[in-house]
PDB file of C-alpha atoms in Angstrom:
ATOM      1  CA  UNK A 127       0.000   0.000   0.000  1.00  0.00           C
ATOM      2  CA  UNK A 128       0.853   3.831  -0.517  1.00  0.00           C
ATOM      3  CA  UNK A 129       2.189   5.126   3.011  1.00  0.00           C
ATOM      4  CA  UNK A 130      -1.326   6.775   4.242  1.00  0.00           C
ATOM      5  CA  UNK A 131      -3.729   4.346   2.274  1.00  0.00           C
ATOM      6  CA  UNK A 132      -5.955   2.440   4.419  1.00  0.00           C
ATOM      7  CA  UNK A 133      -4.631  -1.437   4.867  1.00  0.00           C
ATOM      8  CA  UNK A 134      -5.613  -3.658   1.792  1.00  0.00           C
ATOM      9  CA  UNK A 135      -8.133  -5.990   2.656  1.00  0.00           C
ATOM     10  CA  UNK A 136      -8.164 -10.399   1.494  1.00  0.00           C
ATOM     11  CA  UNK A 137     -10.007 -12.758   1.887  1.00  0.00           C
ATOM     12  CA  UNK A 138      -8.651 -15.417   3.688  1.00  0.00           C
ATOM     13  CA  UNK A 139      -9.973 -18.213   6.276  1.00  0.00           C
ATOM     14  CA  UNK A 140      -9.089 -16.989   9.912  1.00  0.00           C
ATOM     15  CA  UNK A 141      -9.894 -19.289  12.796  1.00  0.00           C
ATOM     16  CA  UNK A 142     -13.372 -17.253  14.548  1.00  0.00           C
ATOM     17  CA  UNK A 143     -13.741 -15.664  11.468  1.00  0.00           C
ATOM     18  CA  UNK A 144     -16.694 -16.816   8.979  1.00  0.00           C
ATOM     19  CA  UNK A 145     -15.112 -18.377   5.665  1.00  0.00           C
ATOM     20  CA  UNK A 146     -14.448 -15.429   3.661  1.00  0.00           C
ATOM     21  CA  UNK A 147     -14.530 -12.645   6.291  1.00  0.00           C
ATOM     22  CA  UNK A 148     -12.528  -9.953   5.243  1.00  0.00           C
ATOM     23  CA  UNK A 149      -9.663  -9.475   7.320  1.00  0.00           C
ATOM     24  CA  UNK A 150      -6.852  -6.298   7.115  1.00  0.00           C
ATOM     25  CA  UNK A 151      -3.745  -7.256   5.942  1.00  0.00           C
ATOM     26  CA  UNK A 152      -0.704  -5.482   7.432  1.00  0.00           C
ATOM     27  CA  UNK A 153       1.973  -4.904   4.422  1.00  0.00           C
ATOM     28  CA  UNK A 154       5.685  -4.476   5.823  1.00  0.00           C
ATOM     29  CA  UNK A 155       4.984  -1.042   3.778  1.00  0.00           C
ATOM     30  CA  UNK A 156       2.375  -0.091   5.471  1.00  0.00           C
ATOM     31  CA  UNK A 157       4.272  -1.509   8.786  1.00  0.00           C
ATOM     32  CA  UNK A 158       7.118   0.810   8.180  1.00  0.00           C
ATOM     33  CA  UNK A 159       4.642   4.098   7.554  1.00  0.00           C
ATOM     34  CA  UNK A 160       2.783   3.570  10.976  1.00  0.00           C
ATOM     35  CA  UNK A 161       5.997   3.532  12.641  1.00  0.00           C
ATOM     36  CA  UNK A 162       7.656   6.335  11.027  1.00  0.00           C
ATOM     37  CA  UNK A 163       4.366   8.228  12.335  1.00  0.00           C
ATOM     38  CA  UNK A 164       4.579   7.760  15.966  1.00  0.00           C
ATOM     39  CA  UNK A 165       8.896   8.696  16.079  1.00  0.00           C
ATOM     40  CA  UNK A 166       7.440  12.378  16.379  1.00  0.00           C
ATOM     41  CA  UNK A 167       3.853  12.166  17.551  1.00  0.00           C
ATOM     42  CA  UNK A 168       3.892  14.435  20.249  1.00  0.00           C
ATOM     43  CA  UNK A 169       6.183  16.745  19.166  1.00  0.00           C
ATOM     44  CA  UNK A 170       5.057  20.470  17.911  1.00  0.00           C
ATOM     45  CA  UNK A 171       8.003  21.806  15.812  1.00  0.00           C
ATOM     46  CA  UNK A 172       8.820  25.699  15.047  1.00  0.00           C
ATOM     47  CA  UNK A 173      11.824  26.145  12.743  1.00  0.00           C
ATOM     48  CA  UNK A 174      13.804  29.177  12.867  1.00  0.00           C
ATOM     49  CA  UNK A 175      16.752  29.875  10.859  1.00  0.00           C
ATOM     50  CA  UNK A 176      16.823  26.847   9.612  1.00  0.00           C
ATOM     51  CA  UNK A 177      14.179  27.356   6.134  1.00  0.00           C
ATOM     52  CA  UNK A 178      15.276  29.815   3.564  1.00  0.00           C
ATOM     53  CA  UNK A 179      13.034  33.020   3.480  1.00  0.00           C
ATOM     54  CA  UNK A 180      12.064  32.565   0.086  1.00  0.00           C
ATOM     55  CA  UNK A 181      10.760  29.001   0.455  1.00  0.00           C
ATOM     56  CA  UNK A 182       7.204  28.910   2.423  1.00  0.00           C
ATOM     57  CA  UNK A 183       8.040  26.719   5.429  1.00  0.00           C
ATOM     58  CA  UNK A 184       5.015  23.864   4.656  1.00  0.00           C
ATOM     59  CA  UNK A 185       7.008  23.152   1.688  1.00  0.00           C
ATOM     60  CA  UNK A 186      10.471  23.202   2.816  1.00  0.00           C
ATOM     61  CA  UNK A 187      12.246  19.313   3.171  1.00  0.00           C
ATOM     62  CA  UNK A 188      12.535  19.857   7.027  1.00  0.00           C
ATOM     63  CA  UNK A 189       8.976  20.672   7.434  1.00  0.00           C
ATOM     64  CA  UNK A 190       7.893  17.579   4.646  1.00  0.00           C
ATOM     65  CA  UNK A 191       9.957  15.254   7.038  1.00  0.00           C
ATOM     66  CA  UNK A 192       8.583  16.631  10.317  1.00  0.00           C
ATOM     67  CA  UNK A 193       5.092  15.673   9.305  1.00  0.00           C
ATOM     68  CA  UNK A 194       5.752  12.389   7.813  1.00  0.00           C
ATOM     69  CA  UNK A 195       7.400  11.163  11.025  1.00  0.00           C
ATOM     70  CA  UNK A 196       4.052  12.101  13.066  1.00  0.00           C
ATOM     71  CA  UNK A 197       5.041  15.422  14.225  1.00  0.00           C
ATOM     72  CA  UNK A 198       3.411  19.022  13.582  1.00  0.00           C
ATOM     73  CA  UNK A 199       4.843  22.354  12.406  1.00  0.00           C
ATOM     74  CA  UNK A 200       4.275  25.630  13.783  1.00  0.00           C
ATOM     75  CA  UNK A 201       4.859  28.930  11.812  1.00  0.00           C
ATOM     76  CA  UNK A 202       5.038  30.782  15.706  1.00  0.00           C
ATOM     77  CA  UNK A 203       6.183  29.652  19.451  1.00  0.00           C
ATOM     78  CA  UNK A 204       2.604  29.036  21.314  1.00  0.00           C
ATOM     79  CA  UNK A 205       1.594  26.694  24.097  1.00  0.00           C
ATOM     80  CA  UNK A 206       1.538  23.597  22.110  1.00  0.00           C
ATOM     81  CA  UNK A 207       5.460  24.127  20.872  1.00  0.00           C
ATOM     82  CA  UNK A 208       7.775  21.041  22.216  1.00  0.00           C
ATOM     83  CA  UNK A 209      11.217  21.601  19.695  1.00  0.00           C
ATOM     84  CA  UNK A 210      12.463  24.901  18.386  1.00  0.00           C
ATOM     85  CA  UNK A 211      14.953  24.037  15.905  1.00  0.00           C
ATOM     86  CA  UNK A 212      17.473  26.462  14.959  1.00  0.00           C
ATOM     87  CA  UNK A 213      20.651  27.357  13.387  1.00  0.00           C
ATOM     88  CA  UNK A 214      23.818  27.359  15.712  1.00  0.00           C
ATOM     89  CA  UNK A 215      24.223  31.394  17.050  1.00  0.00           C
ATOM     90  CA  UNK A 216      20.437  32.046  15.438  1.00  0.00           C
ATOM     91  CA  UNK A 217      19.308  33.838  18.629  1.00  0.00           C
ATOM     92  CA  UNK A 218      16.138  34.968  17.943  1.00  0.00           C
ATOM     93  CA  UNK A 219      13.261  36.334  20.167  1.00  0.00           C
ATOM     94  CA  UNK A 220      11.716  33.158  19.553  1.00  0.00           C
ATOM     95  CA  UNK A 221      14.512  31.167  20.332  1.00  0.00           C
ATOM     96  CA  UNK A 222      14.942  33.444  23.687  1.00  0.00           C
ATOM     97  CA  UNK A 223      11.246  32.882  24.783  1.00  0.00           C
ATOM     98  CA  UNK A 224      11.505  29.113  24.254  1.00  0.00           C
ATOM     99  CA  UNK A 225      14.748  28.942  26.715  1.00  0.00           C
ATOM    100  CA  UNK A 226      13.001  31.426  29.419  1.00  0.00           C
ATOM    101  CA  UNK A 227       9.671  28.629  29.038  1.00  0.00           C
ATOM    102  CA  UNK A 228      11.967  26.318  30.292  1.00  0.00           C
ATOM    103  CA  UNK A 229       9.145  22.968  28.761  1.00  0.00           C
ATOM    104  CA  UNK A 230      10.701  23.479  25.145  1.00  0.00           C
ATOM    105  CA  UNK A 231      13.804  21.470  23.782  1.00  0.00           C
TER     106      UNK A 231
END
């Protein structure tokens, strides 16, 4: 299956299933997407820095990967922020507020 897709579904005799119940199958594919999903699940990401100004940061590579490993982008630093991640010496107010919050990494 296409990472996303819902699970393909056989038929295929199951013991306490009725002969020809259909029953999910679990691809290693679609094994592999589900996992790469929850390695961020909780985590609220603002970049700073990090995404050239001419590229809007939904469509930047860092953003793209964010999201397909279960985690969320932020375009500001608000209560649901868990990561700021910046460039190296990139002190910006938002990187100053995170720090002073003390709950952000």
């Amino acid at each position: 299956t296409i990472a996303g897709s819902a699970p393909t579904t056989v038929v295929k005799e199951t013991v306490g299933q009725p002969l020809g119940a259909l029953v999910p199958c679990i691809t290693t594919a679609s094994a592999i997407a589900e996992l790469k999903r929850r390695v961020f699940r909780a985590c609220h990401f603002l970049f700073t820095g990090i995404i050239p100004n001419q590229v809007a940061p939904q469509d930047s590579e860092e953003w793209r990967l964010a999201v397909e490993h279960g985690g969320r982008g932020h375009l500001g630093l608000g209560p649901k922020t868990t990561h700021v991640i910046y460039r190296p010496g990139y002190n910006t107010a938002k990187v100053k507020q995170a720090v002073e919050r003390g709950d952000v990494w």
